[in-house]
CSV table of C-alpha atoms and ligand atoms in Angstrom, one decimal:
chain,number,residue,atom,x,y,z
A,1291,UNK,CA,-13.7,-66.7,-5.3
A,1292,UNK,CA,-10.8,-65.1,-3.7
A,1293,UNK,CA,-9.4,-61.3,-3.8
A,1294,UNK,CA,-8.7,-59.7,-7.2
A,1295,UNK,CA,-5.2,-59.3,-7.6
A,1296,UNK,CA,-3.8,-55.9,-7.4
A,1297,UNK,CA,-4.0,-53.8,-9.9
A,1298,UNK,CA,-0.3,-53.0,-10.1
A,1299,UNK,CA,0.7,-57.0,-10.8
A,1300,UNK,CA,-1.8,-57.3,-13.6
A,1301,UNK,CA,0.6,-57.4,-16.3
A,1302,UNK,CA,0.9,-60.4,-18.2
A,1303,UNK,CA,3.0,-59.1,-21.0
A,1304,UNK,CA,5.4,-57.1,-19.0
A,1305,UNK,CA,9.1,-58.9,-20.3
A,1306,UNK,CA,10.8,-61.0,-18.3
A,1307,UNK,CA,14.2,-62.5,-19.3
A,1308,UNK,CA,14.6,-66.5,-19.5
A,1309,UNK,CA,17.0,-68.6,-20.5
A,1310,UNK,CA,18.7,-66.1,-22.9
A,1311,UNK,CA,15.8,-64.0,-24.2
A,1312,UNK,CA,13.5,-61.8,-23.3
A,1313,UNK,CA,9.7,-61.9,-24.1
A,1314,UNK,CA,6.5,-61.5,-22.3
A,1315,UNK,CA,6.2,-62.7,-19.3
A,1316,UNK,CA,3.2,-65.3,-20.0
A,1317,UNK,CA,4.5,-66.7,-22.8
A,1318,UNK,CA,7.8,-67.5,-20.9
A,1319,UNK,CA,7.8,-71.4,-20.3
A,1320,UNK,CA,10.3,-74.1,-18.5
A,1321,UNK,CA,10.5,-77.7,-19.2
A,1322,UNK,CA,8.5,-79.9,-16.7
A,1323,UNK,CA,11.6,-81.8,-16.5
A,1324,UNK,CA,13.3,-79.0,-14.9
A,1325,UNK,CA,14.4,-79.6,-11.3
A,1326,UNK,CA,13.0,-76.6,-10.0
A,1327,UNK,CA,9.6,-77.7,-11.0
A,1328,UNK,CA,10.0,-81.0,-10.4
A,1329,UNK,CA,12.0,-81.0,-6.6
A,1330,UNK,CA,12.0,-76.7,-6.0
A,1331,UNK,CA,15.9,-77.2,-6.8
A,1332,UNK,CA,16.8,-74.0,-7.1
A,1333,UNK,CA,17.8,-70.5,-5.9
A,1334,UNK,CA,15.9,-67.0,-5.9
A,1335,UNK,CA,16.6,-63.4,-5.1
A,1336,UNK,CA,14.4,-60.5,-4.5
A,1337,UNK,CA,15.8,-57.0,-5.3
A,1338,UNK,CA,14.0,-53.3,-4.5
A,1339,UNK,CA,14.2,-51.3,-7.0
A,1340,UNK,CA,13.7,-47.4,-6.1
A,1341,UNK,CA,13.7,-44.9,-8.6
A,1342,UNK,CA,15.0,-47.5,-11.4
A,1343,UNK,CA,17.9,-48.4,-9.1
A,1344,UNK,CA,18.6,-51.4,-7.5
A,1345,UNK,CA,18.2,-51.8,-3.6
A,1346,UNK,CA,22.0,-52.9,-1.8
A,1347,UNK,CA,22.4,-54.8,-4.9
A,1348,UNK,CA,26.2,-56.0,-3.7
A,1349,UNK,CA,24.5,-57.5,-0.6
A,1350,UNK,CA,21.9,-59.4,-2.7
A,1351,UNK,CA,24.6,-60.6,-5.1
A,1352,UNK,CA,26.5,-62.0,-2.0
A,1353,UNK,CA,23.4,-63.7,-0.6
A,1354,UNK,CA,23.0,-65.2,-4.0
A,1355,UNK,CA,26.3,-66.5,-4.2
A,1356,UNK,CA,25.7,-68.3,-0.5
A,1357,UNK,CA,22.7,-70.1,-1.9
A,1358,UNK,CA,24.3,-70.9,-5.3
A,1359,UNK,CA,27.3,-72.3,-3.2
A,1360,UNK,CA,25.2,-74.4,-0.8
A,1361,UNK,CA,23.0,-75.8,-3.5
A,1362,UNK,CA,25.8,-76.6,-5.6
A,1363,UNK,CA,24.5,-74.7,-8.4
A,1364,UNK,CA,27.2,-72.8,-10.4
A,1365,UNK,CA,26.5,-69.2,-11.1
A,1366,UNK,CA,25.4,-68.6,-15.0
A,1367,UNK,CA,26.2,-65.3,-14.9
A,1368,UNK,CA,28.6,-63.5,-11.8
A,1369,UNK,CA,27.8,-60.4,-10.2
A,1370,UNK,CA,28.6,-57.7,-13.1
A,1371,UNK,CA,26.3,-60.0,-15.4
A,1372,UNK,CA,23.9,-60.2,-13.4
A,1373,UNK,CA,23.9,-56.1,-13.0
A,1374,UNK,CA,23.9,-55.9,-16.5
A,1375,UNK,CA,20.8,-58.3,-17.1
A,1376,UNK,CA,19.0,-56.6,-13.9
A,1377,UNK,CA,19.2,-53.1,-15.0
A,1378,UNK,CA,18.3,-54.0,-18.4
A,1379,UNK,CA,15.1,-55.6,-17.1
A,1380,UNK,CA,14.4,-53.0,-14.6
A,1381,UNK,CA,14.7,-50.9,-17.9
A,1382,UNK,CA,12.4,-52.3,-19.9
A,1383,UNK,CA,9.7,-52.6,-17.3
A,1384,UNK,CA,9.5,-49.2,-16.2
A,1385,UNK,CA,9.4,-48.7,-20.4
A,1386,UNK,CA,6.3,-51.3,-20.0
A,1387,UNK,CA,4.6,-50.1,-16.9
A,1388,UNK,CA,5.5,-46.7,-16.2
A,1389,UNK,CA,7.0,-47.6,-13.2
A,1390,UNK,CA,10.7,-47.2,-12.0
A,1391,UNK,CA,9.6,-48.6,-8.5
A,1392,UNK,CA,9.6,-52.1,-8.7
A,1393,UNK,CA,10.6,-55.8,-6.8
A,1394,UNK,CA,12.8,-57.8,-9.1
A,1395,UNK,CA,12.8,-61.4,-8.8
A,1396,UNK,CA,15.8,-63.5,-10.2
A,1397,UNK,CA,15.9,-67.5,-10.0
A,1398,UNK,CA,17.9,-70.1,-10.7
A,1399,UNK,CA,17.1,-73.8,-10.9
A,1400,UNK,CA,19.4,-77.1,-11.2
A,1401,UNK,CA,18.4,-77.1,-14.8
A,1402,UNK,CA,16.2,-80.3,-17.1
A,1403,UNK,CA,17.1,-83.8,-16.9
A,1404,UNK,CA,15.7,-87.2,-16.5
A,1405,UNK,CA,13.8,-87.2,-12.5
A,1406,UNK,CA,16.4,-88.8,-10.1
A,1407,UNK,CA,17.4,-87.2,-6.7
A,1408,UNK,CA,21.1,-87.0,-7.3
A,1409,UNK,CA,22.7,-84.0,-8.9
A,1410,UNK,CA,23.4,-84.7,-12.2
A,1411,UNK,CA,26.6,-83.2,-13.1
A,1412,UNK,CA,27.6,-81.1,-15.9
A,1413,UNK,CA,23.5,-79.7,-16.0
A,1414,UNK,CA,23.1,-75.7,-17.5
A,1415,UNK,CA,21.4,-73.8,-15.1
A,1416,UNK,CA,17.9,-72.5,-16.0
A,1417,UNK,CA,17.9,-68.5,-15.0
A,1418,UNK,CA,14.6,-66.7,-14.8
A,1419,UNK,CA,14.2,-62.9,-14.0
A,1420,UNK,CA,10.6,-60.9,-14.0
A,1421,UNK,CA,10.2,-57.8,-12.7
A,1422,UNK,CA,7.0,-55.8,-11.2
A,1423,UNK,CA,5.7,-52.7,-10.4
A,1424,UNK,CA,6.2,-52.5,-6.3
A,1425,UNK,CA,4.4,-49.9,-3.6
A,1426,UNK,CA,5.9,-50.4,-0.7
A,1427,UNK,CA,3.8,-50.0,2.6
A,1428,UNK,CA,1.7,-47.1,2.6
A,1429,UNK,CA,0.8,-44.5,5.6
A,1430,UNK,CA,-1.9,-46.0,6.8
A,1431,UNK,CA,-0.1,-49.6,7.0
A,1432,UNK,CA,2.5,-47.7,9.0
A,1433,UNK,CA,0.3,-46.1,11.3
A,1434,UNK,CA,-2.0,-49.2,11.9
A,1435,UNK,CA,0.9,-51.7,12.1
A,1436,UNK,CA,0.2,-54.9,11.3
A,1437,UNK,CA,-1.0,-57.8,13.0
A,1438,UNK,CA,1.1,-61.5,13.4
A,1439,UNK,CA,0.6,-64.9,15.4
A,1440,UNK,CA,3.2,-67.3,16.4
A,1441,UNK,CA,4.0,-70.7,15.1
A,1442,UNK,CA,6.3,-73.0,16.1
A,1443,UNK,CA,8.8,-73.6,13.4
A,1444,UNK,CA,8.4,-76.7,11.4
A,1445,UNK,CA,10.6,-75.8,8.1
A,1446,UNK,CA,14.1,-77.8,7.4
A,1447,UNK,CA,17.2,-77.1,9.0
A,1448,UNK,CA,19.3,-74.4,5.8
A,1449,UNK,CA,17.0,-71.8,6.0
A,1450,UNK,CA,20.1,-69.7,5.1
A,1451,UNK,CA,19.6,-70.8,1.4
A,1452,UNK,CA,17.4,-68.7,-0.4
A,1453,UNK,CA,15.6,-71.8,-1.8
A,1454,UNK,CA,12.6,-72.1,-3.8
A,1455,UNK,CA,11.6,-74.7,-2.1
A,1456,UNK,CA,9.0,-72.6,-0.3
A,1457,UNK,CA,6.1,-75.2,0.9
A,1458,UNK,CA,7.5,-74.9,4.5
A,1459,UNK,CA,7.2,-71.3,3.7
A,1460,UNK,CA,4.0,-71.1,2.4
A,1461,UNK,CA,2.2,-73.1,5.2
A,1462,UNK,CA,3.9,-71.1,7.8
A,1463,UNK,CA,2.3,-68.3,6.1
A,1464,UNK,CA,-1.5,-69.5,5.3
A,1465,UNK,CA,-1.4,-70.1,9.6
A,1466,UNK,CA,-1.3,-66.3,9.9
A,1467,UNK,CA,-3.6,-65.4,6.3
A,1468,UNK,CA,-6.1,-68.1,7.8
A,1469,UNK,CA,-6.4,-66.1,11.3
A,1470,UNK,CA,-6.7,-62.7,9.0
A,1471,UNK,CA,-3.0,-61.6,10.1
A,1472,UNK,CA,-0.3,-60.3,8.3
A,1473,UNK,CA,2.7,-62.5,9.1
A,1474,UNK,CA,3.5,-65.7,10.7
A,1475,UNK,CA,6.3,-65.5,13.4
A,1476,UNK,CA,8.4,-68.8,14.0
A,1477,UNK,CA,9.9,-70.4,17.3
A,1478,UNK,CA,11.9,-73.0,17.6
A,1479,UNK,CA,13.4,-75.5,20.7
A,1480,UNK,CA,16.4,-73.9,21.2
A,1481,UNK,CA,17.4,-76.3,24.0
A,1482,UNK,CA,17.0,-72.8,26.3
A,1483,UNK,CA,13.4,-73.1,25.4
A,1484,UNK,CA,11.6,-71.7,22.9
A,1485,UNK,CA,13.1,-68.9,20.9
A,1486,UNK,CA,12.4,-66.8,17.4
A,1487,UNK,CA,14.0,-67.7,14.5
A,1488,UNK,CA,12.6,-65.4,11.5
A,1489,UNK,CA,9.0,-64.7,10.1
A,1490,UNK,CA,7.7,-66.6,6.8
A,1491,UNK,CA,9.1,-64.6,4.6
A,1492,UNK,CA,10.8,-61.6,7.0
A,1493,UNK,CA,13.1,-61.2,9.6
A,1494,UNK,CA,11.7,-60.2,13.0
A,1495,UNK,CA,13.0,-57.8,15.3
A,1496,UNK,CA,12.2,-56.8,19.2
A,1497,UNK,CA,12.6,-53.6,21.0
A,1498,UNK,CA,13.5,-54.2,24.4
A,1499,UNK,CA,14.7,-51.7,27.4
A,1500,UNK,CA,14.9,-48.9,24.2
A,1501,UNK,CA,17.5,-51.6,22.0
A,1502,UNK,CA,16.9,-52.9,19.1
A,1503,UNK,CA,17.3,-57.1,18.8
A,1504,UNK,CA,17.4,-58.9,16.0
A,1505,UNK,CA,18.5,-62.7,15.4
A,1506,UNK,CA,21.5,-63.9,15.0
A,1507,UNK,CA,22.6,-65.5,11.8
A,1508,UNK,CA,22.3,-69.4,11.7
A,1509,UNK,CA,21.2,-72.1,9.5
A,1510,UNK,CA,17.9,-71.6,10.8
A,1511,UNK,CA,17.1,-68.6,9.3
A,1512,UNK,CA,17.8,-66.5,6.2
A,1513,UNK,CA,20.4,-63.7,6.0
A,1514,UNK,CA,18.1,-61.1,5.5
A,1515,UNK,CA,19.4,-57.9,3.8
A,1516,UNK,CA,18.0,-55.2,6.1
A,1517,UNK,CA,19.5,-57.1,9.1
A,1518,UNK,CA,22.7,-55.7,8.2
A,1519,UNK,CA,21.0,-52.7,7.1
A,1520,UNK,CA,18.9,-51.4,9.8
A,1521,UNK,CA,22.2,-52.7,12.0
A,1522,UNK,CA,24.0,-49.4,10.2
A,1523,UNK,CA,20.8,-47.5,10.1
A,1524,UNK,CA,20.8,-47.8,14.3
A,1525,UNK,CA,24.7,-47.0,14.4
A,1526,UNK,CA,23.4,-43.8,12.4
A,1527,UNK,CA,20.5,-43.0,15.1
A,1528,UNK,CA,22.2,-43.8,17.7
A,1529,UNK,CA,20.0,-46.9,18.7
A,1530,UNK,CA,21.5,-49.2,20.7
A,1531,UNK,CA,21.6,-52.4,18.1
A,1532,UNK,CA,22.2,-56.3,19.1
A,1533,UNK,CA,21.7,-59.8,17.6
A,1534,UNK,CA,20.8,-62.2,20.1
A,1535,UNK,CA,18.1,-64.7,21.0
A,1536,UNK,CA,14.7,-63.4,21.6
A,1537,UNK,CA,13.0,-65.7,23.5
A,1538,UNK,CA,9.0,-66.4,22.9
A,1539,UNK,CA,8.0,-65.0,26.6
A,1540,UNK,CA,10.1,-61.6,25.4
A,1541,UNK,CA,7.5,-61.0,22.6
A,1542,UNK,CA,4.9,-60.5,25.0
A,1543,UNK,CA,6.9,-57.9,26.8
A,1544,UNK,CA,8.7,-56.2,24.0
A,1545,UNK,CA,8.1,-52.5,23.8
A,1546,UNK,CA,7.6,-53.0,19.8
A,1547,UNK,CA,7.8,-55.6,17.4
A,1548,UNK,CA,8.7,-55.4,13.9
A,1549,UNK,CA,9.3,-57.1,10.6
A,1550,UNK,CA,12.0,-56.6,7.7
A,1551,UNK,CA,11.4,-57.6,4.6
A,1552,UNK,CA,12.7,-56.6,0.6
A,1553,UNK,CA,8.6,-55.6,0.2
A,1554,UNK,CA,7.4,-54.9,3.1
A,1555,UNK,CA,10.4,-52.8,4.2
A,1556,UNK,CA,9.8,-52.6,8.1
A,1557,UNK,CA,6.7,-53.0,9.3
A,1558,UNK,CA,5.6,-52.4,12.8
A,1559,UNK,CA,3.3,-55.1,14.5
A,1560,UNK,CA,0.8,-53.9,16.5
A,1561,UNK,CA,-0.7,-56.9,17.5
A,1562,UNK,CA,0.8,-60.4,18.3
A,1563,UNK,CA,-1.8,-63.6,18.5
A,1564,UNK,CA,-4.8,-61.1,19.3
A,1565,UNK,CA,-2.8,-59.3,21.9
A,1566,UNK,CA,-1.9,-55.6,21.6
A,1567,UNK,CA,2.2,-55.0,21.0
A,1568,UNK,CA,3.5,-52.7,23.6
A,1569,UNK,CA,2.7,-50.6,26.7
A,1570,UNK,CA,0.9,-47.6,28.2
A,1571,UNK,CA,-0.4,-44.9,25.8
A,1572,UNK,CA,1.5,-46.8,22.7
A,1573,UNK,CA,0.2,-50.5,23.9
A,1574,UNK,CA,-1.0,-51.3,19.7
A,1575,UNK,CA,0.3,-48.7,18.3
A,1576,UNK,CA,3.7,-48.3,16.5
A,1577,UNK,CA,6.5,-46.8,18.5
A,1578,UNK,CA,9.1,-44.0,18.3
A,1579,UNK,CA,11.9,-46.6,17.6
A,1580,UNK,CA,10.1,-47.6,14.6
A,1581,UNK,CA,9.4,-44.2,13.5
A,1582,UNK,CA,13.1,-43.3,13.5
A,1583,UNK,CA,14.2,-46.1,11.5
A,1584,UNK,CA,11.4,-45.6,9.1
A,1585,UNK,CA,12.7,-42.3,8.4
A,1586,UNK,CA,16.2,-43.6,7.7
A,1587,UNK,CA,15.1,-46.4,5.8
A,1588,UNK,CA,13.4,-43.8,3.2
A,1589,UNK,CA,17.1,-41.7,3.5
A,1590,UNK,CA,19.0,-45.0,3.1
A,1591,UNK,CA,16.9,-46.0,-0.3
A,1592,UNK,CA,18.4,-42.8,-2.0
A,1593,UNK,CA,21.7,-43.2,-0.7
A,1594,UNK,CA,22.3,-47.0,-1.4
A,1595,UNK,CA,20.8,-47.7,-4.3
A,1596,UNK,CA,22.5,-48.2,-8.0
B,1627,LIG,N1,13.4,-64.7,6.0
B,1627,LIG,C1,12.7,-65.3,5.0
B,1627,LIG,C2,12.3,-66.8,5.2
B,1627,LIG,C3,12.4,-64.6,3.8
B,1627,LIG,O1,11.7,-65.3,2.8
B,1627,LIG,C4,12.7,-63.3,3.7
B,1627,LIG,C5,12.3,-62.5,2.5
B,1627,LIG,N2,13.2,-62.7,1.5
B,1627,LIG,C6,13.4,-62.7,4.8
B,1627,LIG,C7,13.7,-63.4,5.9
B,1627,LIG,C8,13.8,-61.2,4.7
B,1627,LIG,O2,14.9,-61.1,3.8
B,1627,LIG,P1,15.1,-59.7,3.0
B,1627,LIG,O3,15.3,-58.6,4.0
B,1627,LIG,O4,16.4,-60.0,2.3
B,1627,LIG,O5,14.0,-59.6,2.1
């Protein structure tokens, strides 16, 4: 039997929004002629939500608009819609739960029609939105760290679309899940050998010679909001802060490793394919670069969000 789900997603009736209404989440049903079911043709967003405000919502909304672009999916609703419908639902599950810390999920698919790979024109776009109680990482994921392996890279080529075509995803993950670890760091043949391009569902970040590195934007990876984020949150400290290629062989000498993610926030990895992260007297244990952007990350969530 596997793990119970947490406590704090057992809410069946909490509402959700679809398709122009809002009602409890499992009574909310889509057509199984509807592309996202039928070919994962669609787009998703996840959006923090601290305090009953949402997380660098104009950043999401951007991100949202890429994907919708790409996928050539118009966009049902337009950024001030999609604040209105967001802080209505963000409403009404803190009414439900109690909670006004929460991840908000919004997704929209191709719409229903007859199955047939070409984009049939004219379609209406099917929008879903739930909402959920969220507790980010606690103290003692923070001080542990958490562990990760490597993979090489084997999803499609626009992982800047926020697609919810996630099976590439989801496999990447289960390598790391099977080997009891917490995320699944990708590489990929970047002709210079192998390099990183993002984790399963996070981006991934070095700390090398005291600077923080994070990947540079590509169609390899997805835009991730805190890349621009902990960017500004560096300029703030005073942390030198650059996007370039990390290379597979710099993992293994990085001073600290970490991942960014809408969920998980930024983690610290402590240990990489069995091997302790780091050196000396903080070899597997988080490090003082971490710490200081932790700190501002909890600062920043006050100050940025709506
Ligand atoms: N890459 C992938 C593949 C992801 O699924 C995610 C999580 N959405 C990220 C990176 C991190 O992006 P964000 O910081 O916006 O959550």
């Amino acid at each position: 039997m596997s793990a119970p789900m947490p406590a704090a997603l057992l809410l069946p009736d909490v509402p959700c929004w679809l398709d122009g209404r809002w009602l409890p989440l499992n009574e909310a049903r889509v057509s199984v002629l509807d592309r996202g079911f039928l070919f994962g043709d669609g787009v998703y967003e996840v959006i923090p939500v601290y305090g009953g405000r949402l997380f660098r919502f104009d950043e999401h909304m951007a991100r949202l608009a890429h994907s919708l672009q790409a996928a050539r999916i118009p966009d049902p609703q337009g950024p001030e819609g999609w604040l209105a419908l967001l802080r209505e639902l963000v409403a009404r599950v803190a009414a439900h739960s109690g909670s006004a810390d929460q991840l908000a999920y919004l997704q929209v698919t191709r719409g229903v029609a007859p199955r047939a790979h070409p984009m049939p024109p004219g379609l209406t776009p099917t929008v879903f939105l739930m909402s959920q109680p969220h507790t980010p990482p606690g103290p003692a994921q923070r001080r542990e760290g958490v562990a990760c392996v490597t993979a090489r890279d084997f999803r499609w080529e626009r992982g800047d679309i926020k697609s919810t075509s996630l099976l590439g995803g989801v496999m990447a993950r289960q390598i790391a899940v099977d080997r009891g670890a917490a995320e699944t760091i990708l590489l990929r043949d970047s002709g210079h050998g192998m390099t990183v391009t993002e984790g399963s569902s996070s981006n991934v970040w070095a700390v090398l010679d005291g600077a923080l590195i994070g990947v540079p934007p590509s169609t390899h990876t997805l835009a991730g909001i805190r890349i621009e984020l902990l960017r500004e949150l560096c300029e703030e400290e005073g942390i030198a802060c650059h996007l370039r290629p990390i290379a597979e062989a710099e993992l293994t000498i990085a001073d600290e490793i970490l991942i960014s993610s809408a969920g998980r926030e930024l983690l610290p990895v402590t240990r990489l394919d069995g091997e302790p992260v780091g050196h000396g007297a903080l070899r597997g244990k988080p490090g003082p670069v971490y710490a200081r952007l932790h700190a501002a990350y909890e600062r920043a969530k006050v100050e940025q969000s709506i």
